[in-house]
mmCIF file of C-alpha atoms in Angstrom:
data_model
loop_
_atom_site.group_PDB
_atom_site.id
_atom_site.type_symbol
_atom_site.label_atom_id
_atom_site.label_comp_id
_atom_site.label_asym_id
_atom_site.label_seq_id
_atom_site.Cartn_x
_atom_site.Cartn_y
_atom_site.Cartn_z
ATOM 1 C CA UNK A 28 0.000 0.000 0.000
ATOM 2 C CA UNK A 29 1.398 3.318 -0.809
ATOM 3 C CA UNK A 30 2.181 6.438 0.918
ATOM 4 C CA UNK A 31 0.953 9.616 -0.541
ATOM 5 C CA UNK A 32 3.985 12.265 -1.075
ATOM 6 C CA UNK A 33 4.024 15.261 0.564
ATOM 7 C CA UNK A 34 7.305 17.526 1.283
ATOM 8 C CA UNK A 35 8.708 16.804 4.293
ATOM 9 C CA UNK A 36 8.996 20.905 4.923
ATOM 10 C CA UNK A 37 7.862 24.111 4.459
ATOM 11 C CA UNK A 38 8.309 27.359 5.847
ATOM 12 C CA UNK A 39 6.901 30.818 5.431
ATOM 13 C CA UNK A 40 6.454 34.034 7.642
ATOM 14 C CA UNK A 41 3.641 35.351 9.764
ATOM 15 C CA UNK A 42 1.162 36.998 7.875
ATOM 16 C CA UNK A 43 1.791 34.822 4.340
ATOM 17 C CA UNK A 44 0.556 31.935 2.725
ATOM 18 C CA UNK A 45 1.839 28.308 2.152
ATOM 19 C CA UNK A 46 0.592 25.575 0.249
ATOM 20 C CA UNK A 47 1.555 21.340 0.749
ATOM 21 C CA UNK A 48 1.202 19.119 -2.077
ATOM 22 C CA UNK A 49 -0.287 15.575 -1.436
ATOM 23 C CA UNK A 50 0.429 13.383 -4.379
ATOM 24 C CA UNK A 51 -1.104 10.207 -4.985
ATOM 25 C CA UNK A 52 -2.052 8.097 -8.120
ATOM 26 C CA UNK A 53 -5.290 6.757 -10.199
ATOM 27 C CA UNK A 54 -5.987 4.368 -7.336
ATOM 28 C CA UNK A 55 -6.779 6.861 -4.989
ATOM 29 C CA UNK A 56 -6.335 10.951 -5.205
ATOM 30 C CA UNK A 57 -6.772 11.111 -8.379
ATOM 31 C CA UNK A 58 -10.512 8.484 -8.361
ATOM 32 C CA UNK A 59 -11.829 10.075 -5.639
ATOM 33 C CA UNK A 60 -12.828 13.165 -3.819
ATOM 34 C CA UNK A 61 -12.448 11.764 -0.525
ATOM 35 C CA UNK A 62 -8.828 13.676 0.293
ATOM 36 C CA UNK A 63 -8.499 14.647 4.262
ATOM 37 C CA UNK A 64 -6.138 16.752 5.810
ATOM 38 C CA UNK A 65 -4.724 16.662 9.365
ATOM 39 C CA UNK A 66 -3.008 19.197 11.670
ATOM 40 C CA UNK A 67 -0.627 17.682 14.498
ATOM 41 C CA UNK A 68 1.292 19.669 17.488
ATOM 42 C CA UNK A 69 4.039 18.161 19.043
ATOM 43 C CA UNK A 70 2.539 15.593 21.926
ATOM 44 C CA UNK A 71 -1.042 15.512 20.407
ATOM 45 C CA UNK A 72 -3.003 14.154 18.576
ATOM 46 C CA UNK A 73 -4.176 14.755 15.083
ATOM 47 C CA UNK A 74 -6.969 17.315 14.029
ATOM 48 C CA UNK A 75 -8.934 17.269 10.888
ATOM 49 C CA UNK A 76 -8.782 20.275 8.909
ATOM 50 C CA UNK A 77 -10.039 19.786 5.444
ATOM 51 C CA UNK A 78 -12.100 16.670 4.379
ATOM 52 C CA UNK A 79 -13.766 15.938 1.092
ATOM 53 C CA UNK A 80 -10.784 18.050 -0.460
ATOM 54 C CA UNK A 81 -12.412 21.635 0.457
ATOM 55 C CA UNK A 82 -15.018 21.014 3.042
ATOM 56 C CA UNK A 83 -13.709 22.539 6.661
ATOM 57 C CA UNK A 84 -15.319 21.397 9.597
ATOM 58 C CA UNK A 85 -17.082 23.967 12.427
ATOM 59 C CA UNK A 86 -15.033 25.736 13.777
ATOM 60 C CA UNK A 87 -11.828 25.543 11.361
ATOM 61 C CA UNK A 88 -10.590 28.801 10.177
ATOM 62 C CA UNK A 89 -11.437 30.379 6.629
ATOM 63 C CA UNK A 90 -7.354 30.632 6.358
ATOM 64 C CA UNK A 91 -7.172 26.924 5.664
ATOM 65 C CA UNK A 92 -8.374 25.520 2.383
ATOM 66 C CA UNK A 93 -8.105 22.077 -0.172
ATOM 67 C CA UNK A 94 -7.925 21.491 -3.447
ATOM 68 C CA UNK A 95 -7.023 19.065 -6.109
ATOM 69 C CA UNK A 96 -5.979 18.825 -9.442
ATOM 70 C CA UNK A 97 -5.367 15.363 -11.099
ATOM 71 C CA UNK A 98 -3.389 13.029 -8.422
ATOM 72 C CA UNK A 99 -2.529 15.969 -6.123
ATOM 73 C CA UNK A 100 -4.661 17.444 -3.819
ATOM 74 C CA UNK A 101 -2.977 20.884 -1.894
ATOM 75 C CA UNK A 102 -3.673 22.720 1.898
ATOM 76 C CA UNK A 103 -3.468 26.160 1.568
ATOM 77 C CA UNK A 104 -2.864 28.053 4.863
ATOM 78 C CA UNK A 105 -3.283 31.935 4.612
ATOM 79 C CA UNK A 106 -2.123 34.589 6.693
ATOM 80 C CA UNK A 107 0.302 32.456 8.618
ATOM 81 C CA UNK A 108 0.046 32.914 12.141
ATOM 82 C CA UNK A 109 2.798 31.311 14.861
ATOM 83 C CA UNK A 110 -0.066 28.444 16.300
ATOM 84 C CA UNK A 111 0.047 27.310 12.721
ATOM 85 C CA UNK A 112 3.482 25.378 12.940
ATOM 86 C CA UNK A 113 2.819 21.932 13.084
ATOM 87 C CA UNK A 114 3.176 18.495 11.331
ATOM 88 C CA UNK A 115 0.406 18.390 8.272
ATOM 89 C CA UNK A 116 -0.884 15.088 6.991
ATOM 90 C CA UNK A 117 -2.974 14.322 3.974
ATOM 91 C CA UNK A 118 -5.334 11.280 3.625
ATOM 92 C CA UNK A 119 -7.037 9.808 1.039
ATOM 93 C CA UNK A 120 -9.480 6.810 0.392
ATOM 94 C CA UNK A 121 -7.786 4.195 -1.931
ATOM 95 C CA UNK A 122 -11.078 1.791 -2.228
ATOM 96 C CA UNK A 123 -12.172 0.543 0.965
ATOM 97 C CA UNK A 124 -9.608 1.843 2.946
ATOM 98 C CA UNK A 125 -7.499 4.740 3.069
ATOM 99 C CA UNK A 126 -4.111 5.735 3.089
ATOM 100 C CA UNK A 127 -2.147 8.825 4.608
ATOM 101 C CA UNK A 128 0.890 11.325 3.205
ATOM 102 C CA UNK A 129 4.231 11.051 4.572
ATOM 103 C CA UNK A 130 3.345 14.270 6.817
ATOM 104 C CA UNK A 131 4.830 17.585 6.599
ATOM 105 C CA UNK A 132 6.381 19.877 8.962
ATOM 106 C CA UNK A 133 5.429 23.529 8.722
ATOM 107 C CA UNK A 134 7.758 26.087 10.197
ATOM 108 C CA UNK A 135 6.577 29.415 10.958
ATOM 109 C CA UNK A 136 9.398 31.999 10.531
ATOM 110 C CA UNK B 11 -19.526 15.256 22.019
ATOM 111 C CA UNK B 12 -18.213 12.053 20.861
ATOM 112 C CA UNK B 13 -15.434 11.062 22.709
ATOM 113 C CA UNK B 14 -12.763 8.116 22.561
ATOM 114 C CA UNK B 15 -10.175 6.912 24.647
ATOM 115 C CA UNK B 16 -7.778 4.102 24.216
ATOM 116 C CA UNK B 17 -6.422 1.719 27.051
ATOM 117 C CA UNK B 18 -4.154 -1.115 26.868
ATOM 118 C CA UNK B 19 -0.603 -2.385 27.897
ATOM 119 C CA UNK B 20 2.447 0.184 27.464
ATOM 120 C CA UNK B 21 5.226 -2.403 26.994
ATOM 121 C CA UNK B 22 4.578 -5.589 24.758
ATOM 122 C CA UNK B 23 7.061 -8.227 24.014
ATOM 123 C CA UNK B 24 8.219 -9.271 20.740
ATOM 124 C CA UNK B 25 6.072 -12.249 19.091
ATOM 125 C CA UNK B 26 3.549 -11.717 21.443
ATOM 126 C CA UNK B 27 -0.457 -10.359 20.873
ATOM 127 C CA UNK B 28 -1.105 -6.664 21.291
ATOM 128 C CA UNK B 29 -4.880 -6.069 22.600
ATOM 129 C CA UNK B 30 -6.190 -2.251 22.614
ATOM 130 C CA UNK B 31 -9.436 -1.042 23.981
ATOM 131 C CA UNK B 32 -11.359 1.718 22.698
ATOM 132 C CA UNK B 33 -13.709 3.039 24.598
ATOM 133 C CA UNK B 34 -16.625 5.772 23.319
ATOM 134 C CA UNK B 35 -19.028 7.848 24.147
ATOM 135 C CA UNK B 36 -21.375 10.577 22.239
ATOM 136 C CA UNK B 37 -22.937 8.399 19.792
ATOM 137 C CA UNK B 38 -24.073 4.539 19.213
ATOM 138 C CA UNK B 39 -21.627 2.457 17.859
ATOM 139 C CA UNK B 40 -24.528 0.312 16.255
ATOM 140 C CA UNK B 41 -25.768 3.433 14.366
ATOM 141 C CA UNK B 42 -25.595 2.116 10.765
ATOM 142 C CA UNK B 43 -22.444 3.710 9.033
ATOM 143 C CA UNK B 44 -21.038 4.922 11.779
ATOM 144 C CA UNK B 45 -16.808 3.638 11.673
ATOM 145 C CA UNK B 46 -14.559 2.901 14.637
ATOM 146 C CA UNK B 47 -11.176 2.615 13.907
ATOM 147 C CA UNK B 48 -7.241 2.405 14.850
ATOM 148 C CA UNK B 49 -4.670 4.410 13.720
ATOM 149 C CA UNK B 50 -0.910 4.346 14.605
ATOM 150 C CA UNK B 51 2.128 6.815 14.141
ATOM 151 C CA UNK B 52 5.510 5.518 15.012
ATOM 152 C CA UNK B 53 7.601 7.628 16.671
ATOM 153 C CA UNK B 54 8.321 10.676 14.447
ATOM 154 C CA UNK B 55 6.812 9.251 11.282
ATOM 155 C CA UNK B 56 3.702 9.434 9.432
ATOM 156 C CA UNK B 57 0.162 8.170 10.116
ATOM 157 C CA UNK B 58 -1.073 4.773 9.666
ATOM 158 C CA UNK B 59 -4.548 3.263 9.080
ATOM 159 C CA UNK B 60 -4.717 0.093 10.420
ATOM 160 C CA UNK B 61 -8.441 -1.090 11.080
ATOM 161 C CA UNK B 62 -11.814 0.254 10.981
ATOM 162 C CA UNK B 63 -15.421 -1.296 12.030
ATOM 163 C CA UNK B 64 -18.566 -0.505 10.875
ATOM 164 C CA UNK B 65 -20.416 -3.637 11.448
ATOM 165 C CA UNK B 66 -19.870 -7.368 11.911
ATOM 166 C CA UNK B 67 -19.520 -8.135 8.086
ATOM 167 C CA UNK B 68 -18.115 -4.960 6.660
ATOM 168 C CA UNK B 69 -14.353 -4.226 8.326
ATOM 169 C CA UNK B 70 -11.396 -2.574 6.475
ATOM 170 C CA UNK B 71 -7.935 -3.352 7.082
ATOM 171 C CA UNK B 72 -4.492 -1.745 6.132
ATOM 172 C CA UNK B 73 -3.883 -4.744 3.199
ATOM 173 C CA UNK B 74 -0.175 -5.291 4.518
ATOM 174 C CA UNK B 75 -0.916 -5.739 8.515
ATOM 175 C CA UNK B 76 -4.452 -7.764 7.411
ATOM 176 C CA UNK B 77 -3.048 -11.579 8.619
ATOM 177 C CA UNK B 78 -2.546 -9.393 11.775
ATOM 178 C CA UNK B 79 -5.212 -7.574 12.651
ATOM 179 C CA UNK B 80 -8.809 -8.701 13.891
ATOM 180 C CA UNK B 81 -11.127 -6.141 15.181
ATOM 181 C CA UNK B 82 -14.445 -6.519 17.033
ATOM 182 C CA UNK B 83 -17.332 -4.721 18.440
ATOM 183 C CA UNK B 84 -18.617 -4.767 21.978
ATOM 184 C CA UNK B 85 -21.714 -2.498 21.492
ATOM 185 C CA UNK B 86 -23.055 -3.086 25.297
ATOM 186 C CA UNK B 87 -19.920 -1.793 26.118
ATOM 187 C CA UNK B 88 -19.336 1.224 24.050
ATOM 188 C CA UNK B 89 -16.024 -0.426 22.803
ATOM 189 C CA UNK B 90 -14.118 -1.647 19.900
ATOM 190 C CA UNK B 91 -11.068 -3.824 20.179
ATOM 191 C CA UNK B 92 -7.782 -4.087 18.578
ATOM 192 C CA UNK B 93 -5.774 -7.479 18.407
ATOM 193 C CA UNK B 94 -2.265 -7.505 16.314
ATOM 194 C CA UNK B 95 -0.847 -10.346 16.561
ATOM 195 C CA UNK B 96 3.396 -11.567 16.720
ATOM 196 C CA UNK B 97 4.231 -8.076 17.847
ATOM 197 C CA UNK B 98 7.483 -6.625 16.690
ATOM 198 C CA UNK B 99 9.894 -3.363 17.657
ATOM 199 C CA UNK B 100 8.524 -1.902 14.108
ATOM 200 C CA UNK B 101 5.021 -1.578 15.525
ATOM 201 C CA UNK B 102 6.306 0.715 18.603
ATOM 202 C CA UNK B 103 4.282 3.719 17.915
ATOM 203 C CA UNK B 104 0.852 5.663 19.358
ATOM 204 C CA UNK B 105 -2.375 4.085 18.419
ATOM 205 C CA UNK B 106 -5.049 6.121 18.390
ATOM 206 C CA UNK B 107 -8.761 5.333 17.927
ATOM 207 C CA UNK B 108 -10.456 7.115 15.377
ATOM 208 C CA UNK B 109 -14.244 8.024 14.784
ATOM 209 C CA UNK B 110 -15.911 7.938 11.161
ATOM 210 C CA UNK B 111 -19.081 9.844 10.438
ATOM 211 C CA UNK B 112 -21.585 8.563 8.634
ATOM 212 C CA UNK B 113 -20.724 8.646 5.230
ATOM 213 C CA UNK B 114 -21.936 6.443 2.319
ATOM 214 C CA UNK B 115 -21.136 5.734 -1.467
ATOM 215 C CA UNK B 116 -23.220 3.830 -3.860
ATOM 216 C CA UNK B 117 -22.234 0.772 -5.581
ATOM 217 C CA UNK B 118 -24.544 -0.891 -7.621
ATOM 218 C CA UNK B 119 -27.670 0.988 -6.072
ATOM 219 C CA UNK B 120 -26.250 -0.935 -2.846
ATOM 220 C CA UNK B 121 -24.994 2.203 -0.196
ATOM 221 C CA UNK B 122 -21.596 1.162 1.269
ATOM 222 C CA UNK B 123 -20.076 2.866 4.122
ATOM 223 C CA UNK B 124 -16.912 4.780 2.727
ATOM 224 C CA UNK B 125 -13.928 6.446 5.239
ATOM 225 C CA UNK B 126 -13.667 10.290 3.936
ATOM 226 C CA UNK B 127 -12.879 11.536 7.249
ATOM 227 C CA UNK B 128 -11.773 10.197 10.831
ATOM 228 C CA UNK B 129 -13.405 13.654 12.887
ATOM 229 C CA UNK B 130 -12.801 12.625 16.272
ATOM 230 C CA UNK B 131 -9.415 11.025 17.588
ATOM 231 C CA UNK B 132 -8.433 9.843 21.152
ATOM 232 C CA UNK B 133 -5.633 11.069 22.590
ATOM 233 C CA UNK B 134 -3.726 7.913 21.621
ATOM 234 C CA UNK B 135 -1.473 5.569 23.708
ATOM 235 C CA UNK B 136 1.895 4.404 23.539
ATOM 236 C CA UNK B 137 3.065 1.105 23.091
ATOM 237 C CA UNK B 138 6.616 -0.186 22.845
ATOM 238 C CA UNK B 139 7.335 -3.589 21.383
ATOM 239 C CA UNK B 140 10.715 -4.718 23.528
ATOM 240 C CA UNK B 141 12.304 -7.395 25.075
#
């Protein structure tokens, strides 16, 4: 079963915006519009973001958004703020199950 | 609120069975297409989806850990269990339990339960796999 591929980093300053790539294949990103997205502080545990590749749950910020295009769905975090660095994982449904990204650590500058 | 919250040994010894306990509250876990699940994360590395219930005759398993893995329902008891089997020092790592909303896709007119989201998590527990 494969891992999705994200970048294992990325970085910006407070105020602008980043965006992490999740790339998959046929079998899964690319077949169906069932792409999640976690946050994850140090010592906790995970919090959904983004599910259904652009839906946000209550109560998640109008900074966050998800997209896709072909086998890669994105995050895109506006207006960076310090709380925002974390580890970022994507997650997708790969027929019956699902599989996750490799995670990605955001640094806030 | 749905809560979950996992409970099992901290320190398992190689070849032997891991059992973990999940224990919820906030909604049925007989509501039809509702998911309980384990995931795992290694010590600084990535996410894994190992098992997920929805009912007696429709569970999903991570297709490499599958010989593995059984995972049951104790509805009385608000609880879904966890058994992986000939534990090794590769499955040290956090296992959380994860909660799936109702969510459905249609095959053939039939409507199958389908994982697009795990919204509620435990707070996970540790286990180390050592001698």
């Amino acid at each position: 079963q494969s891992v999705l591929t994200q970048p294992a980093s990325v970085s910006g300053s407070p105020g602008q915006s980043i965006t992490i790539s999740c790339t998959g294949s046929n079998r899964d990103v690319g077949t169906y519009d069932y792409v999640s997205w976690y946050q994850q502080h140090p010592g906790k545990a995970p919090k959904v973001l983004i599910y259904d590749v652009n839906k946000r749950p209550s109560g998640i910020s109008t900074r966050v958004s998800g997209s896709k295009s072909g086998n890669t769905a994105s995050l895109t975090i506006s207006g960076l703020q310090a709380e925002d660095e974390a580890d970022y994982f994507c997650c997708a449904y790969a027929g019956a199950f699902v599989i996750f990204g490799g995670g990605t650590k955001l640094t806030v500058l | 609120q749905i809560t979950l919250k996992e409970s099992g040994p901290t320190l398992v010894k190689p070849t032997q069975t891991l059992t973990l306990t999940c224990t919820f509250s906030g909604f049925s876990g007989s509501t039809s297409g509702v998911g309980v699940g384990w995931v795992r994360q290694p010590p600084g590395k990535a996410l894994e989806g190992l098992a997920l219930f929805y009912r007696d005759d429709d569970k999903r398993f991570r297709p490499s850990l599958r010989s593995r893995l059984t995972i049951t329902r104790d509805t009385s008891r608000n609880q879904v269990v966890l058994t992986m089997t000939n534990m090794d020092p590769v499955d040290t790592a956090t296992y959380y339990c994860v909660h799936a909303p109702i969510f459905y896709e249609y095959v053939r007119g039939r409507p199958i339960p389908l994982p697009n989201v795990f919204d509620v998590w435990g707070q996970g527990t540790m286990v180390t796999v050592s001698s």
